[in-house]
Amino acid sequence: QVQLVESGGGLVQAGGSLRLSCAVSGSFFRINNMAWYRQAPGKQRELVAAIASGGSTDYADSVLGRFAISRDYAKDTAYLQMKNLKPEGTAVYLCWANVQKIMYGMTLNYWGQGTQVTVSS
């Protein structure tokens, strides 16, 4: 079974920084794309940042220039460096990965449990 485990969330003041990690474990052939989403209370889940297997990245307009997504391919881990955090960034941040479990097999989407980020004003 494939598991995604996030870490690094917490309480931070507006203007502060946090670094989230998402470690993928289990039995699989390859991790394709990875991404970070967030969901605030009463709001829809939204894409924050994504990184393709080749390393290209994409960001929500609201975080462009402040957040950076990266991957450590050797550790099967993705990171989200967040700077200049704003109170509206308070949400549960969830990691997503598209994983190919066996060679020539189909790909599946997996989600982590999420990590809470709270930004105080």
Coordinates of N, CA and C in Angstrom, one line a residue:
Q1 N 0.8 -1.2 0.0 CA 0.0 0.0 0.0 C 0.9 1.2 0.0
V2 N 0.5 2.3 -0.7 CA 1.2 3.5 -0.8 C 0.6 4.5 0.3
Q3 N 1.5 5.1 1.0 CA 1.1 6.1 2.0 C 1.8 7.4 1.8
L4 N 1.1 8.5 2.0 CA 1.7 9.8 2.0 C 1.6 10.4 3.4
V5 N 2.7 10.9 3.9 CA 2.7 11.4 5.3 C 3.2 12.9 5.2
E6 N 2.4 13.8 5.6 CA 2.8 15.2 5.7 C 3.3 15.6 7.0
S7 N 4.2 16.6 7.1 CA 4.6 17.1 8.3 C 5.1 18.5 8.1
G8 N 5.3 19.3 9.2 CA 5.8 20.6 9.1 C 4.8 21.7 9.4
G9 N 3.5 21.4 9.5 CA 2.5 22.4 9.8 C 2.6 22.9 11.2
G10 N 1.9 24.0 11.5 CA 1.9 24.6 12.8 C 1.3 25.9 12.8
L11 N 1.5 26.7 13.9 CA 1.0 28.0 14.1 C 2.2 29.0 13.8
V12 N 1.9 30.0 13.0 CA 2.9 31.0 12.7 C 2.2 32.3 12.5
Q13 N 3.0 33.4 12.8 CA 2.4 34.7 12.7 C 2.5 35.2 11.2
A14 N 1.6 36.1 10.9 CA 1.6 36.6 9.5 C 3.0 37.1 9.2
G15 N 3.4 36.8 8.0 CA 4.7 37.2 7.5 C 5.8 36.2 7.8
G16 N 5.4 35.1 8.5 CA 6.4 34.1 8.9 C 6.5 33.0 7.8
S17 N 7.3 32.0 8.1 CA 7.6 30.9 7.1 C 7.3 29.6 7.7
L18 N 7.0 28.6 6.9 CA 6.9 27.2 7.2 C 7.4 26.4 6.1
R19 N 7.9 25.2 6.4 CA 8.2 24.3 5.3 C 7.5 22.9 5.6
L20 N 6.7 22.6 4.6 CA 5.9 21.3 4.7 C 6.7 20.2 4.0
S21 N 6.6 19.0 4.5 CA 7.2 17.8 3.8 C 6.1 16.8 3.6
C22 N 6.2 16.0 2.5 CA 5.3 15.0 2.1 C 6.2 13.8 1.7
A23 N 6.2 12.7 2.6 CA 7.0 11.6 2.3 C 6.1 10.4 1.7
V24 N 6.5 9.9 0.6 CA 5.7 8.8 0.0 C 6.4 7.4 0.4
S25 N 5.6 6.5 0.9 CA 6.2 5.2 1.3 C 5.4 4.1 0.7
G26 N 5.9 2.9 0.8 CA 5.2 1.7 0.3 C 5.8 1.1 -0.9
S27 N 5.1 0.3 -1.6 CA 5.6 -0.4 -2.7 C 5.0 0.2 -4.0
F28 N 5.9 0.7 -4.9 CA 5.5 1.3 -6.1 C 6.7 1.4 -7.1
F29 N 6.4 1.6 -8.4 CA 7.4 1.6 -9.4 C 7.9 3.1 -9.6
R30 N 7.0 4.0 -9.6 CA 7.4 5.4 -9.9 C 6.3 6.4 -9.4
I31 N 6.8 7.5 -8.9 CA 5.9 8.6 -8.6 C 5.9 9.6 -9.8
N32 N 4.8 9.9 -10.2 CA 4.7 10.9 -11.4 C 4.6 12.3 -10.8
N33 N 3.4 12.9 -11.0 CA 3.3 14.3 -10.5 C 2.9 14.3 -9.0
M34 N 3.3 15.4 -8.3 CA 3.0 15.6 -6.9 C 2.4 17.0 -6.8
A35 N 1.6 17.2 -5.7 CA 1.0 18.5 -5.6 C 0.7 18.8 -4.1
W36 N 0.5 20.0 -3.8 CA 0.0 20.4 -2.5 C -1.4 21.1 -2.7
Y37 N -2.4 20.7 -2.0 CA -3.7 21.4 -1.9 C -3.9 21.9 -0.5
R38 N -4.9 22.8 -0.4 CA -5.3 23.2 0.9 C -6.8 23.4 1.0
Q39 N -7.3 23.2 2.2 CA -8.8 23.3 2.4 C -9.0 24.0 3.7
A40 N -9.6 25.2 3.6 CA -10.0 26.0 4.7 C -11.4 25.6 5.1
P41 N -11.8 25.8 6.4 CA -13.2 25.5 6.8 C -14.2 26.2 6.0
G42 N -15.2 25.4 5.5 CA -16.3 25.9 4.7 C -15.9 26.3 3.3
K43 N -14.7 26.0 2.9 CA -14.3 26.3 1.5 C -13.9 25.0 0.7
Q44 N -13.9 25.2 -0.6 CA -13.5 24.0 -1.4 C -12.0 23.8 -1.4
R45 N -11.6 22.6 -1.6 CA -10.2 22.3 -1.7 C -9.6 23.0 -2.9
E46 N -8.4 23.6 -2.8 CA -7.8 24.3 -3.9 C -6.4 23.9 -4.1
L47 N -6.0 23.9 -5.3 CA -4.6 23.5 -5.7 C -3.7 24.7 -5.3
V48 N -2.6 24.4 -4.6 CA -1.7 25.4 -4.2 C -0.4 25.4 -5.1
A49 N 0.1 24.2 -5.3 CA 1.3 24.1 -6.1 C 1.5 22.7 -6.6
A50 N 2.0 22.5 -7.8 CA 2.2 21.2 -8.3 C 3.6 21.1 -8.9
I51 N 4.1 19.9 -8.9 CA 5.4 19.6 -9.6 C 5.4 18.3 -10.3
A52 N 5.8 18.4 -11.6 CA 5.7 17.2 -12.5 C 6.9 16.3 -12.2
S53 N 6.9 15.1 -12.8 CA 8.0 14.2 -12.6 C 9.3 14.8 -13.2
G54 N 9.2 15.6 -14.2 CA 10.4 16.2 -14.7 C 10.9 17.5 -14.0
G55 N 10.1 17.9 -13.1 CA 10.5 19.1 -12.3 C 9.8 20.4 -12.6
S56 N 9.0 20.4 -13.6 CA 8.3 21.7 -13.9 C 7.2 21.9 -12.8
T57 N 7.0 23.2 -12.5 CA 6.1 23.6 -11.4 C 5.0 24.5 -11.9
D58 N 4.0 24.5 -11.0 CA 2.8 25.4 -11.3 C 2.3 25.9 -10.0
Y59 N 1.8 27.1 -9.9 CA 1.3 27.7 -8.6 C 0.0 28.4 -8.8
A60 N -0.7 28.4 -7.7 CA -1.9 29.2 -7.7 C -1.5 30.7 -7.7
D61 N -2.3 31.6 -8.3 CA -1.9 33.0 -8.3 C -1.7 33.6 -6.9
S62 N -2.5 33.1 -6.0 CA -2.4 33.7 -4.6 C -1.1 33.4 -3.9
V63 N -0.4 32.4 -4.3 CA 0.9 32.1 -3.6 C 2.1 32.3 -4.5
L64 N 1.9 32.7 -5.7 CA 3.0 32.9 -6.6 C 4.0 33.9 -6.0
G65 N 5.3 33.5 -6.0 CA 6.3 34.4 -5.5 C 6.6 34.2 -4.0
R66 N 5.7 33.5 -3.3 CA 5.8 33.3 -1.9 C 6.1 31.9 -1.5
F67 N 5.5 31.0 -2.3 CA 5.6 29.5 -2.0 C 6.5 28.9 -3.1
A68 N 7.2 27.8 -2.7 CA 8.0 27.1 -3.7 C 7.9 25.6 -3.4
I69 N 7.5 24.9 -4.4 CA 7.4 23.4 -4.3 C 8.7 22.8 -4.9
S70 N 9.1 21.7 -4.3 CA 10.3 21.0 -4.7 C 10.2 19.5 -4.4
R71 N 11.1 18.7 -5.0 CA 11.1 17.3 -4.7 C 12.5 16.8 -4.5
D72 N 12.6 15.8 -3.6 CA 13.8 15.0 -3.4 C 13.5 13.7 -4.0
Y73 N 14.0 13.4 -5.2 CA 13.6 12.2 -5.9 C 14.2 10.9 -5.1
A74 N 15.3 11.1 -4.6 CA 16.0 10.0 -3.8 C 15.2 9.6 -2.6
K75 N 14.6 10.6 -2.0 CA 13.8 10.3 -0.7 C 12.3 10.2 -1.0
D76 N 11.9 10.3 -2.2 CA 10.4 10.2 -2.5 C 9.6 11.2 -1.7
T77 N 10.1 12.4 -1.6 CA 9.6 13.4 -0.8 C 9.4 14.7 -1.5
A78 N 8.3 15.4 -1.3 CA 8.0 16.7 -1.8 C 8.0 17.7 -0.7
Y79 N 8.3 18.9 -1.0 CA 8.3 20.0 0.0 C 7.5 21.2 -0.5
L80 N 7.1 21.9 0.4 CA 6.4 23.2 0.1 C 7.0 24.2 1.1
Q81 N 7.9 25.1 0.5 CA 8.4 26.2 1.3 C 7.5 27.4 1.2
M82 N 7.0 27.8 2.4 CA 6.0 28.9 2.4 C 6.6 30.1 3.1
K83 N 6.6 31.2 2.4 CA 7.2 32.5 3.0 C 6.1 33.5 3.0
N84 N 6.3 34.6 3.8 CA 5.3 35.7 3.9 C 3.9 35.2 4.0
L85 N 3.7 34.3 5.0 CA 2.4 33.7 5.1 C 1.3 34.7 5.5
K86 N 0.1 34.5 5.0 CA -1.0 35.4 5.3 C -2.1 34.7 6.1
P87 N -2.9 35.4 6.9 CA -4.0 34.7 7.6 C -4.9 33.9 6.7
E88 N -5.1 34.4 5.5 CA -6.0 33.6 4.6 C -5.4 32.3 4.2
G89 N -4.2 32.1 4.5 CA -3.5 30.8 4.2 C -3.8 29.8 5.2
T90 N -4.5 30.1 6.3 CA -4.9 29.1 7.3 C -5.8 28.1 6.7
A91 N -5.3 26.8 6.8 CA -6.0 25.7 6.2 C -5.3 24.4 6.5
V92 N -6.0 23.3 6.2 CA -5.3 22.0 6.2 C -4.7 21.8 4.8
Y93 N -3.4 21.6 4.9 CA -2.6 21.4 3.6 C -2.4 19.9 3.4
L94 N -2.8 19.5 2.2 CA -2.8 18.0 1.9 C -1.9 17.8 0.7
C95 N -1.2 16.7 0.8 CA -0.3 16.3 -0.3 C -1.0 15.3 -1.2
W96 N -0.7 15.4 -2.5 CA -1.3 14.5 -3.5 C -0.2 13.9 -4.4
A97 N -0.3 12.7 -4.7 CA 0.7 12.1 -5.6 C 0.0 11.2 -6.6
N98 N 0.5 11.2 -7.8 CA 0.1 10.2 -8.8 C 1.2 9.2 -9.0
V99 N 0.8 7.9 -8.6 CA 1.8 6.9 -8.5 C 1.5 5.7 -9.4
Q100 N 2.6 5.2 -10.0 CA 2.5 4.0 -10.8 C 3.0 2.9 -10.0
K101 N 2.2 1.9 -9.7 CA 2.6 0.9 -8.8 C 3.5 -0.2 -9.4
I102 N 3.3 -0.5 -10.6 CA 4.1 -1.5 -11.3 C 4.4 -0.9 -12.7
M103 N 5.5 -1.4 -13.3 CA 5.9 -1.0 -14.6 C 4.8 -1.4 -15.6
Y104 N 4.4 -0.5 -16.5 CA 3.4 -0.7 -17.5 C 2.0 -0.7 -16.8
G105 N 1.9 -0.5 -15.5 CA 0.6 -0.5 -14.9 C -0.1 0.8 -14.9
M106 N -1.3 0.8 -14.5 CA -2.0 2.1 -14.4 C -1.5 2.9 -13.3
T107 N -1.8 4.2 -13.4 CA -1.4 5.1 -12.3 C -2.6 5.4 -11.4
L108 N -2.4 5.6 -10.1 CA -3.4 5.9 -9.1 C -3.1 7.2 -8.4
N109 N -4.1 7.8 -7.9 CA -3.9 9.0 -7.1 C -4.0 8.7 -5.6
Y110 N -3.1 9.3 -4.8 CA -3.1 9.1 -3.4 C -3.1 10.5 -2.7
W111 N -3.7 10.5 -1.5 CA -3.8 11.7 -0.7 C -3.2 11.4 0.7
G112 N -2.5 12.4 1.2 CA -2.1 12.3 2.6 C -3.3 12.7 3.5
Q113 N -3.0 12.6 4.8 CA -4.1 13.0 5.8 C -4.2 14.5 6.0
G114 N -3.1 15.2 5.7 CA -3.1 16.7 5.8 C -2.4 17.1 7.1
T115 N -1.9 18.4 7.0 CA -1.3 19.0 8.1 C -1.8 20.4 8.3
Q116 N -2.2 20.8 9.5 CA -2.8 22.1 9.8 C -1.8 23.2 9.8
V117 N -2.1 24.2 9.0 CA -1.3 25.5 9.0 C -2.2 26.6 9.5
T118 N -1.8 27.3 10.6 CA -2.6 28.4 11.1 C -1.7 29.6 11.1
V119 N -2.2 30.7 10.5 CA -1.5 31.9 10.4 C -2.3 33.0 11.2
S120 N -1.6 33.5 12.2 CA -2.3 34.5 13.1 C -1.9 35.9 12.6
S121 N -2.9 36.8 12.7 CA -2.7 38.1 12.3 C -2.1 39.0 13.4

